[in-house]
Short mmCIF file of C-alpha atoms in Angstrom, two decimals:
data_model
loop_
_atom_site.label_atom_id
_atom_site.label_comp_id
_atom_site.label_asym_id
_atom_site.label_seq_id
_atom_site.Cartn_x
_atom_site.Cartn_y
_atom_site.Cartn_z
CA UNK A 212 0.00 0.00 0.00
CA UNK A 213 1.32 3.43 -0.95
CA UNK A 214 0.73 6.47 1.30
CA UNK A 215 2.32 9.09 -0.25
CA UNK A 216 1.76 10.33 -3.63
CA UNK A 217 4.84 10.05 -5.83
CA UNK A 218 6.08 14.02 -6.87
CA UNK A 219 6.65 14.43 -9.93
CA UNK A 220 8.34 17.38 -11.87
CA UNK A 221 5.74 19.95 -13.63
CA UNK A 222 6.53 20.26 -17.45
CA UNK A 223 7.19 24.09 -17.84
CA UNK A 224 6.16 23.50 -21.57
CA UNK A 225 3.13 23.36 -21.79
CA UNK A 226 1.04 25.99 -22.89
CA UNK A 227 -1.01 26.42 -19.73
CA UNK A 228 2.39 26.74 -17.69
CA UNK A 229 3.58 29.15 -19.93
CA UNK A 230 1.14 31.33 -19.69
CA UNK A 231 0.52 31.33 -16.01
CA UNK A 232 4.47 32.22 -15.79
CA UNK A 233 3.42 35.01 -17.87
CA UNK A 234 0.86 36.18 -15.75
CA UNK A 235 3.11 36.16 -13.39
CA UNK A 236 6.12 38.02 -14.51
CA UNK A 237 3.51 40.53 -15.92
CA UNK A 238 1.85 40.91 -12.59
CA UNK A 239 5.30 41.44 -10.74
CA UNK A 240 5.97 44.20 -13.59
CA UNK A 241 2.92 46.04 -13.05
CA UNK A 242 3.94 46.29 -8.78
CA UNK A 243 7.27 46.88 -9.61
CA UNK A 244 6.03 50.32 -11.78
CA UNK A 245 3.35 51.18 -9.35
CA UNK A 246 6.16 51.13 -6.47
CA UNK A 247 8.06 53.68 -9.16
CA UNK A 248 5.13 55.45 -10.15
CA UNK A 249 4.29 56.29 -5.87
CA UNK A 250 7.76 56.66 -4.79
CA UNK A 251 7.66 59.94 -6.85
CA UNK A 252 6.01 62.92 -4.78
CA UNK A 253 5.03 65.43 -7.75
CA UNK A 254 3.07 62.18 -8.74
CA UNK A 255 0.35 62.87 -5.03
CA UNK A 256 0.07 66.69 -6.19
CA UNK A 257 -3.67 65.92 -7.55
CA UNK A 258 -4.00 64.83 -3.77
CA UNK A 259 -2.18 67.09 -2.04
CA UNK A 260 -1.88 70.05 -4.25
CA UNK A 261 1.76 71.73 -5.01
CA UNK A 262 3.91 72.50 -2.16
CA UNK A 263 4.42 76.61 -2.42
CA UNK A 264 8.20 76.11 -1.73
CA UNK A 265 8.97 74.12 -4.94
CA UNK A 266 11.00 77.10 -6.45
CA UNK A 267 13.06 77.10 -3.41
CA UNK A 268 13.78 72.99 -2.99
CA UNK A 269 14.74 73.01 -6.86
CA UNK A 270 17.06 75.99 -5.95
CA UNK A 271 18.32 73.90 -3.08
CA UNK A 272 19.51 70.79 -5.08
CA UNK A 273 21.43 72.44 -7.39
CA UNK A 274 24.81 72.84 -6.36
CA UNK A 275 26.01 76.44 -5.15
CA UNK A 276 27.70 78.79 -7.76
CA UNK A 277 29.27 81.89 -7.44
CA UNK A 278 27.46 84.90 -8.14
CA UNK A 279 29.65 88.15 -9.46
CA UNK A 280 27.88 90.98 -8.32
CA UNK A 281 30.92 93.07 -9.19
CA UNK A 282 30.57 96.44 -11.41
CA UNK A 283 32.68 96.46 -14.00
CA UNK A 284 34.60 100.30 -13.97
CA UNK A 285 35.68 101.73 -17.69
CA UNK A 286 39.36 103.03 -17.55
CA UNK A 287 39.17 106.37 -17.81
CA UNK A 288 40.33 107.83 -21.75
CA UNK A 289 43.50 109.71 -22.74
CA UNK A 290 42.97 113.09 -24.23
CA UNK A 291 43.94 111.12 -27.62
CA UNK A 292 41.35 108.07 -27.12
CA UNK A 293 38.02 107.59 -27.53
CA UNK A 294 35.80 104.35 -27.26
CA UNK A 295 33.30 103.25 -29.62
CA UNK A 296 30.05 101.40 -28.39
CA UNK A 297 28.82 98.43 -29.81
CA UNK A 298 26.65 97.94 -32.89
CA UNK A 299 23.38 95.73 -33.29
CA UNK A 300 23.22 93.46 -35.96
CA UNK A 301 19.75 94.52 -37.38
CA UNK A 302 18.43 97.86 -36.06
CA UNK A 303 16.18 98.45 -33.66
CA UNK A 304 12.55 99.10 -34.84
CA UNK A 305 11.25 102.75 -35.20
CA UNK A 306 7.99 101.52 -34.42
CA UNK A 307 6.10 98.41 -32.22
CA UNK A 308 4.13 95.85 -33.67
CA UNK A 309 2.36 93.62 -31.50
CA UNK A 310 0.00 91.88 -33.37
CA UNK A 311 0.45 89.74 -36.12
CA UNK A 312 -1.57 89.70 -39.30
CA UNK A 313 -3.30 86.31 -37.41
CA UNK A 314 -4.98 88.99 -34.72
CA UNK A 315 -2.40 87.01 -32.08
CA UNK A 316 0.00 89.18 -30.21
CA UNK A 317 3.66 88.54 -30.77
CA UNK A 318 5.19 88.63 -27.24
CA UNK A 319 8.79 87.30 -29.31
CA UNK A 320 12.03 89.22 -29.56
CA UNK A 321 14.37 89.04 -32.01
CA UNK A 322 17.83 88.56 -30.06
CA UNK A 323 19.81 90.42 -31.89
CA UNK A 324 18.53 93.75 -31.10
CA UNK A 325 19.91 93.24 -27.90
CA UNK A 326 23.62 91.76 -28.59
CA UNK A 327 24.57 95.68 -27.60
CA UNK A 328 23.31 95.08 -24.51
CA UNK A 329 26.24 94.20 -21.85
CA UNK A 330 25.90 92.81 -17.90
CA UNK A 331 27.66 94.40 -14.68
CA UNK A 332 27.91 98.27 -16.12
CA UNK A 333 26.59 100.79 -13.97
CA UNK A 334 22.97 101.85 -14.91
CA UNK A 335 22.45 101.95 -18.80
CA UNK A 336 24.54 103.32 -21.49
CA UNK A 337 23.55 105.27 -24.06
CA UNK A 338 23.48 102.18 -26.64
CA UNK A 339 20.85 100.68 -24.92
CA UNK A 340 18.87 103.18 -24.06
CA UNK A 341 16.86 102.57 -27.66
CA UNK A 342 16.45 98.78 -27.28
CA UNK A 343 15.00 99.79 -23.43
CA UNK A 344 12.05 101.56 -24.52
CA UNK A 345 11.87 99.21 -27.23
CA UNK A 346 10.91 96.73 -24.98
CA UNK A 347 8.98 98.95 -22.28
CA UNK A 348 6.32 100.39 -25.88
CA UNK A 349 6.15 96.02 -26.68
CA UNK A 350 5.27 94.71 -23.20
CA UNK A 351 2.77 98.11 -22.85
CA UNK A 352 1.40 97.01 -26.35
CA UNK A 353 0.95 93.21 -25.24
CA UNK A 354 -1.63 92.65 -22.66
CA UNK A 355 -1.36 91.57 -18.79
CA UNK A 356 -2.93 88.49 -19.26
CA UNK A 357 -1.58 87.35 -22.35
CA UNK A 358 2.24 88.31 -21.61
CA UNK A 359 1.53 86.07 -18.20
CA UNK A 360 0.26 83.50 -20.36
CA UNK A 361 3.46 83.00 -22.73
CA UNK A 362 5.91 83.82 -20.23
CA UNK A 363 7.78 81.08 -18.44
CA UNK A 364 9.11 80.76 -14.26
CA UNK A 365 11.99 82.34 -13.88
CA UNK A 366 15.33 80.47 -13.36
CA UNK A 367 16.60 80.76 -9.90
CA UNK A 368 18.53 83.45 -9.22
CA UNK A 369 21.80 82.40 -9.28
CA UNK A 370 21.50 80.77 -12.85
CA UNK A 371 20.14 83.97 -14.24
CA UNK A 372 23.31 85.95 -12.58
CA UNK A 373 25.38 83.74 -13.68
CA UNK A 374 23.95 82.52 -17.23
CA UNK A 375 22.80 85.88 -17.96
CA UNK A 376 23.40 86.51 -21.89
CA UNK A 377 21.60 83.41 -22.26
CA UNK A 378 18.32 84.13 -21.05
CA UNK A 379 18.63 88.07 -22.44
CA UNK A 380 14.98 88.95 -24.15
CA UNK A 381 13.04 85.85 -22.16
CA UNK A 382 10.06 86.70 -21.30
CA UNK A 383 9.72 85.08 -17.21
CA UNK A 384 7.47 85.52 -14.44
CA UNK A 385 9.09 86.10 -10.63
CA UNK A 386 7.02 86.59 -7.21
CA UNK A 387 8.57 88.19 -4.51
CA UNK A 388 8.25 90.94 -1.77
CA UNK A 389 8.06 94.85 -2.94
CA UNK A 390 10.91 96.65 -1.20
CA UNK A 391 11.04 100.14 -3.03
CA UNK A 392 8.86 101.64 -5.84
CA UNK A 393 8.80 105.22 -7.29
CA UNK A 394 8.47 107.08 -10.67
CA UNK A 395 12.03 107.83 -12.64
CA UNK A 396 12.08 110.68 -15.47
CA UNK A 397 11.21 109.30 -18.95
CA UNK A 398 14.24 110.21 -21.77
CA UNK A 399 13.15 111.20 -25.15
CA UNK A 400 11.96 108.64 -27.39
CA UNK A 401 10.02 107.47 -30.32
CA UNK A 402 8.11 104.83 -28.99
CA UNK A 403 5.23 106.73 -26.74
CA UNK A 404 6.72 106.23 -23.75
CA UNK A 405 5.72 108.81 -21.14
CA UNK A 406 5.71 107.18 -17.86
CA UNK A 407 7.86 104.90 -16.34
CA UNK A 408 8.39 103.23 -12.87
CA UNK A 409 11.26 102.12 -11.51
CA UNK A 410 10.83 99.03 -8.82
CA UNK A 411 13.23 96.90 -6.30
CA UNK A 412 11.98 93.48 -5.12
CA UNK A 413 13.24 90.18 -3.63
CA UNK A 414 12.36 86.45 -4.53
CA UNK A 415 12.73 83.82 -2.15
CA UNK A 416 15.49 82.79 -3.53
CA UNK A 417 17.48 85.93 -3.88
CA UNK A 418 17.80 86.18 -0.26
CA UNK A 419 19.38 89.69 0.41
CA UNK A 420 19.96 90.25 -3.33
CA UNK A 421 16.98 92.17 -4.97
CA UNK A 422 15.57 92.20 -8.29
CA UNK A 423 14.81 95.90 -9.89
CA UNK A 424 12.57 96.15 -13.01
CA UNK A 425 11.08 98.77 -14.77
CA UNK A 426 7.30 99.44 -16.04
CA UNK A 427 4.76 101.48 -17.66
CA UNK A 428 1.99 100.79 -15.24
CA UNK A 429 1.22 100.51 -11.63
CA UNK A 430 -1.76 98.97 -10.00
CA UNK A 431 -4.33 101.36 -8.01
CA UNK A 432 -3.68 101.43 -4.02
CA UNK A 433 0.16 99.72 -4.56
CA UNK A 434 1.98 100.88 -1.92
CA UNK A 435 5.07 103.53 -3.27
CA UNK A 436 8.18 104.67 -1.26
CA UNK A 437 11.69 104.29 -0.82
CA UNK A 438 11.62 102.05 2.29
CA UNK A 439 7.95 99.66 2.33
CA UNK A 440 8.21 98.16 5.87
CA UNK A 441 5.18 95.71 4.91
CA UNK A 442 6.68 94.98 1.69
CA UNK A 443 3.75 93.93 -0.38
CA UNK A 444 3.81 90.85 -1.95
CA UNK A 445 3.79 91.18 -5.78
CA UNK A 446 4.62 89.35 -9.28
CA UNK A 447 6.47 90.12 -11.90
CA UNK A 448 6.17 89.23 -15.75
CA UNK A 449 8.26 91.10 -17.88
CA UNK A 450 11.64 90.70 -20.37
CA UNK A 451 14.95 90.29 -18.99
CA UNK A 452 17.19 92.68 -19.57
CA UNK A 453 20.83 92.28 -18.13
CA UNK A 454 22.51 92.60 -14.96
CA UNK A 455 22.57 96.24 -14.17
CA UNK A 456 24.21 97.82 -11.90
CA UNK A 457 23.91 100.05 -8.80
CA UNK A 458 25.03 101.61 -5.79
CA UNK A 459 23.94 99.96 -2.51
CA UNK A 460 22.94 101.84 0.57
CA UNK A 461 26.09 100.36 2.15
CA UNK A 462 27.72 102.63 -0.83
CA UNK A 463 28.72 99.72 -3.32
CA UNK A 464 28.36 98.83 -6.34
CA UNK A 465 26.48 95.53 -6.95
CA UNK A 466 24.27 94.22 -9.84
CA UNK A 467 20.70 92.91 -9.80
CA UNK A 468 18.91 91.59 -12.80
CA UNK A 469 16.43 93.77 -14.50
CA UNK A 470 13.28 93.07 -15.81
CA UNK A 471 11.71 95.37 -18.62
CA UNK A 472 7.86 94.93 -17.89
CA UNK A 473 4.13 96.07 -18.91
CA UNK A 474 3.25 96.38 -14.98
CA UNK A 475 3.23 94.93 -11.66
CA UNK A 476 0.55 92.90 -10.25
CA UNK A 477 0.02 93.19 -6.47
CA UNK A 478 -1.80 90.83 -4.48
CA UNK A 479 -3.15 92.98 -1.23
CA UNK A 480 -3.45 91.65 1.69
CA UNK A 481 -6.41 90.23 3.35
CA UNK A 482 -7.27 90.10 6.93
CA UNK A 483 -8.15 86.08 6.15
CA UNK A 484 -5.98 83.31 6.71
CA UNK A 485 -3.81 82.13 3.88
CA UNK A 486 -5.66 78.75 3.20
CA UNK A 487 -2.75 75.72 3.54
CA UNK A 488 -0.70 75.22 0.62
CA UNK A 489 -1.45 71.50 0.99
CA UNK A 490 -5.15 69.94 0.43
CA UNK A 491 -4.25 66.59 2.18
CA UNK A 492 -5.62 67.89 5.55
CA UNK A 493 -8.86 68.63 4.62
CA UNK A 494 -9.08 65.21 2.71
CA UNK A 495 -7.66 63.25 5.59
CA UNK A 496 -10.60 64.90 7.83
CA UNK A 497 -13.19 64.06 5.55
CA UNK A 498 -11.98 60.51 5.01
CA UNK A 499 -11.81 59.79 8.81
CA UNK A 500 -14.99 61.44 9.13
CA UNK A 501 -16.77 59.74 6.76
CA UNK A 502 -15.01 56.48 8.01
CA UNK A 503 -16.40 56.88 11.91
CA UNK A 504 -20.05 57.86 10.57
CA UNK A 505 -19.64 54.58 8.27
CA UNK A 506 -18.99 52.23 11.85
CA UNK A 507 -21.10 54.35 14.54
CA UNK A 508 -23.71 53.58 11.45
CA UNK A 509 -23.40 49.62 11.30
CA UNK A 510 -23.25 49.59 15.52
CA UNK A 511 -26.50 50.82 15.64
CA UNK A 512 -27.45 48.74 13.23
CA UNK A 513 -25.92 45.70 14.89
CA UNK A 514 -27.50 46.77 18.06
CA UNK A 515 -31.16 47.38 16.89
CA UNK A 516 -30.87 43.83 15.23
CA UNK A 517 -30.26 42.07 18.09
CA UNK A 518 -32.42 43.34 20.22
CA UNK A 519 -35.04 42.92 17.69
CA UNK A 520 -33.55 38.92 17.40
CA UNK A 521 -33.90 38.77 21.03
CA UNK A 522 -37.46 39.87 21.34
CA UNK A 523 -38.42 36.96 18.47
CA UNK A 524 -39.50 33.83 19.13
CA UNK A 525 -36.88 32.01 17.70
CA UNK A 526 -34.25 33.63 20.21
CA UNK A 527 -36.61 31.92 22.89
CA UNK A 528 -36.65 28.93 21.39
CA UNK A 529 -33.07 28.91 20.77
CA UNK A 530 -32.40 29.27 24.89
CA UNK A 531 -30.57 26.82 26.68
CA UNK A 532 -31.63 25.42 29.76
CA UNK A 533 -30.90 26.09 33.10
CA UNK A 534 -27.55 23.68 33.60
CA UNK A 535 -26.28 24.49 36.84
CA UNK A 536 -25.67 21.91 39.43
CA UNK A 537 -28.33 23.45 41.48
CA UNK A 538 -31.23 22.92 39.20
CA UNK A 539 -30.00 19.21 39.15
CA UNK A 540 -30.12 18.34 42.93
CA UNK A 541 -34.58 17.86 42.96
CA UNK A 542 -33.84 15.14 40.15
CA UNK A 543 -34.44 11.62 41.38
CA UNK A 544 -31.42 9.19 41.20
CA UNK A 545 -32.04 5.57 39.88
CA UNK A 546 -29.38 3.08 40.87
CA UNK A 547 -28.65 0.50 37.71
CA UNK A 548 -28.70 -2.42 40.05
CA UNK A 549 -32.62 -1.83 40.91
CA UNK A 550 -33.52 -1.37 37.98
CA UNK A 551 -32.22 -5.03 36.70
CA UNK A 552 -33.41 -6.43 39.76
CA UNK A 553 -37.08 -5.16 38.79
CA UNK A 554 -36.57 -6.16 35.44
CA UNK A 555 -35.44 -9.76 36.58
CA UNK A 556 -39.24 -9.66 38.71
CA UNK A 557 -41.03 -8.70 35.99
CA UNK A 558 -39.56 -12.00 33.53
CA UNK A 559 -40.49 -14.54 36.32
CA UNK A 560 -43.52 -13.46 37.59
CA UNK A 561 -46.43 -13.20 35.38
CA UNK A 562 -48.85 -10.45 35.00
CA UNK A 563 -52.01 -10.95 37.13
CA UNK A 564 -54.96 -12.47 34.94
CA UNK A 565 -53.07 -14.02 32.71
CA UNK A 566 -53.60 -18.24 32.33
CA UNK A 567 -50.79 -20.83 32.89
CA UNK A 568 -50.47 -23.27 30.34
CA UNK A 569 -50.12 -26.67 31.79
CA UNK A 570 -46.53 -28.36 32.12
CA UNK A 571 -46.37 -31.18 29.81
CA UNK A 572 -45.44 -34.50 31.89
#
C-alpha cells in the first residue's frame, strides 16, 4: 500500500504553464512600476496640491555657484582716445508691432537687437537706451494676461546671474516681496513712452539680493516709497534685460537683474488666513470622518438587530436550559442495580390475569 503520492516534476512547456508564468512576470511588472510610479512625490500633487516652496527645494539641489555681483569700472580715456560702443546686428525698430496679421500678439524678440546690450555696467549706457524703450512700448502694447500667459518661471537666481546673456529677451514671471517703488524721469523717445516706474523686489530665492525692473503701469492702491516696511507681496512678468548695476545703501556697487515689464501685479493683503498650501488635511478629515459615521452607522445597526432577534420567538426557542448543578439536585437518582433487579421480577412473575399453560409431563 502506498501512502504518499509520488512528486513528480511539472513540465514548464506546456502551454497552460507558460502562460501562467506570464501572468506572473507581468503581474510582478505592473507592482514593480506602481512602487516607481508612488515613490515619486510630484506624482500625489492631484491629492495634495503643489507645495508653495517648490521654487526654493529646486534651488536647493542644485549645487552652489558663485554669483559676481561686481561692477565692471571703464578706464578712464586719454585726451587722444576715444571708445566706440557696440553695434546691433539689425536695427532696432522705429515703431512696435504687436500683433500679427493672425490677430495674435507677438510677445517674441528678435535677439539680436539686444547683442549691444552688456551685464555688470553701472545703470544703462547710451546704446541701450533705444532697445530699453523698445521693450517697455512692446510689453505696454501686449496685454497683462496674455504676456503672463506665454511667459515662463523664472530660473533661480543664481543661474540667471550667472547665465545671464543666455536668457537676455526671455520673457519670465518672478514673485517676490516689494521693497522700493517710485516714478524715474522718462528720456526722449520714439516709442510713446511717457511714464515709467522704476521698482526693487526680492524672490525667495534671492535672499538679500533684490531684483529691480522697470514698467509702464502701476496697480491702483500699490503701496510707493523708498523704504515699504510691509513689503507687499507682488509678481512680476516682464523681459529680462541684463545685470545692471547700482550703488547699494552700504555705498557699493552691486548688480541685480532687471526686468523690462508692462506692470506689476500686487496681491493685497487680506485680513483672512492664507488657506494651507497642501489639500491633504482637509481630505484626511473628511476621510476619517466619513469612516467613523460609516462604523457608529453599522453599531447601531448591529444593536437594533439584536435586540429585535432577542425579542423573536426564535431567540426563545433557541435558549438553553438552566444547567447548573443546582437545578440538578430535585432530580431523582435511579441506581442501575434496581432497575435489573425489577426487570429480573417482571420475567419470572407473570402479570395478574393471565392463564398458565399446563406443564407437559
Amino acid at each position: 500500500m502506498r501512502f504518499h503520492k509520488r512528486s513528480t516534476t511539472p513540465s514548464y512547456f506546456s502551454r497552460r504553464d507558460q502562460v501562467r508564468l506570464f501572468r506572473l512576470v507581468a503581474a510582478l511588472g505592473v507592482i514593480f512600476f506602481a512602487m516607481l510610479y508612488a515613490s515619486r512625490e510630484q506624482n500625489w500633487y492631484w491629492l495634495t496640491g503643489r507645495p508653495a516652496d517648490e521654487p526654493a527645494r529646486q534651488q536647493a539641489k542644485e549645487p552652489p555657484r558663485a554669483i559676481d555681483f561686481s561692477v565692471r569700472e571703464e578706464s578712464p580715456l586719454k585726451p587722444d582716445e576715444f571708445r566706440s560702443e557696440p553695434a546691433s546686428e539689425i536695427e532696432v525698430p522705429e515703431k512696435v508691432i504687436a500683433r500679427l496679421e493672425t490677430g495674435e500678439y507677438d510677445v517674441r524678440v528678435d535677439p539680436r537687437l539686444l547683442n549691444p546690450v552688456s551685464d555688470s555696467n553701472l545703470g544703462i549706457r547710451t546704446h541701450e537706451v533705444n532697445a530699453l524703450y523698445y521693450l517697455l512700448a512692446k510689453a505696454a502694447a501686449i496685454p497683462q494676461n496674455v504676456l503672463e500667459q506665454s511667459a515662463e518661471p523664472a530660473p533661480p537666481f543664481v543661474v540667471v546671474m550667472t547665465e545671464s546673456p543666455q536668457y537676455r529677451g526671455s520673457l519670465m514671471t518672478v514673485k517676490g516681496h516689494l521693497k522700493r517703488l517710485k516714478s524715474v524721469s522718462v528720456e526722449k523717445n520714439t516709442y510713446g513712452v511717457d511714464s515709467l516706474y522704476e521698482g526693487w523686489f526680492f524672490s525667495k530665492d534671492s535672499g538679500t539680493h533684490p531684483w529691480r525692473v522697470f514698467c509702464t503701469q502701476l496697480p491702483a492702491g500699490i503701496p510707493k516709497g523708498e523704504d515699504l516696511a510691509e513689503m507687499p507681496e507682488v509678481q512680476i512678468t516682464g523681459y529680462y534685460f541684463k545685470k545692471s548695476g547700482y550703488l547699494s545703501a552700504a555705498g557699493k556697487l552691486q548688480t541685480a537683474p532687471l526686468l523690462i515689464a508692462r506692470q506689476i501685479r500686487w496681491f493685497p493683503p487680506t485680513n483672512q488666513p492664507a488657506p494651507s498650501s497642501s489639500g491633504a488635511v482637509k481630505y484626511i478629515v473628511s476621510l476619517f470622518l466619513v469612516i467613523s459615521i460609516t462604523l457608529v452607522f453599522l453599531i447601531w445597526r448591529f444593536m437594533v438587530s439584536d435586540q429585535k432577534f432577542a425579542r423573536s420567538r426564535t431567540a426563545k426557542l433557541m435558549q438553553r436550559p438552566d444547567m447548573s448543578m443546582d437545578s440538578l439536585k430535585d432530580i431523582e437518582t435511579v441506581d442501575i442495580n434496581d432497575v435489573l433487579k425489577q426487570m429480573g421480577q417482571q420475567k419470572q412473575d407473570p402479570p395478574a390475569g393471565s392463564d398458565q399453560p399446563d406443564e407437559q409431563k
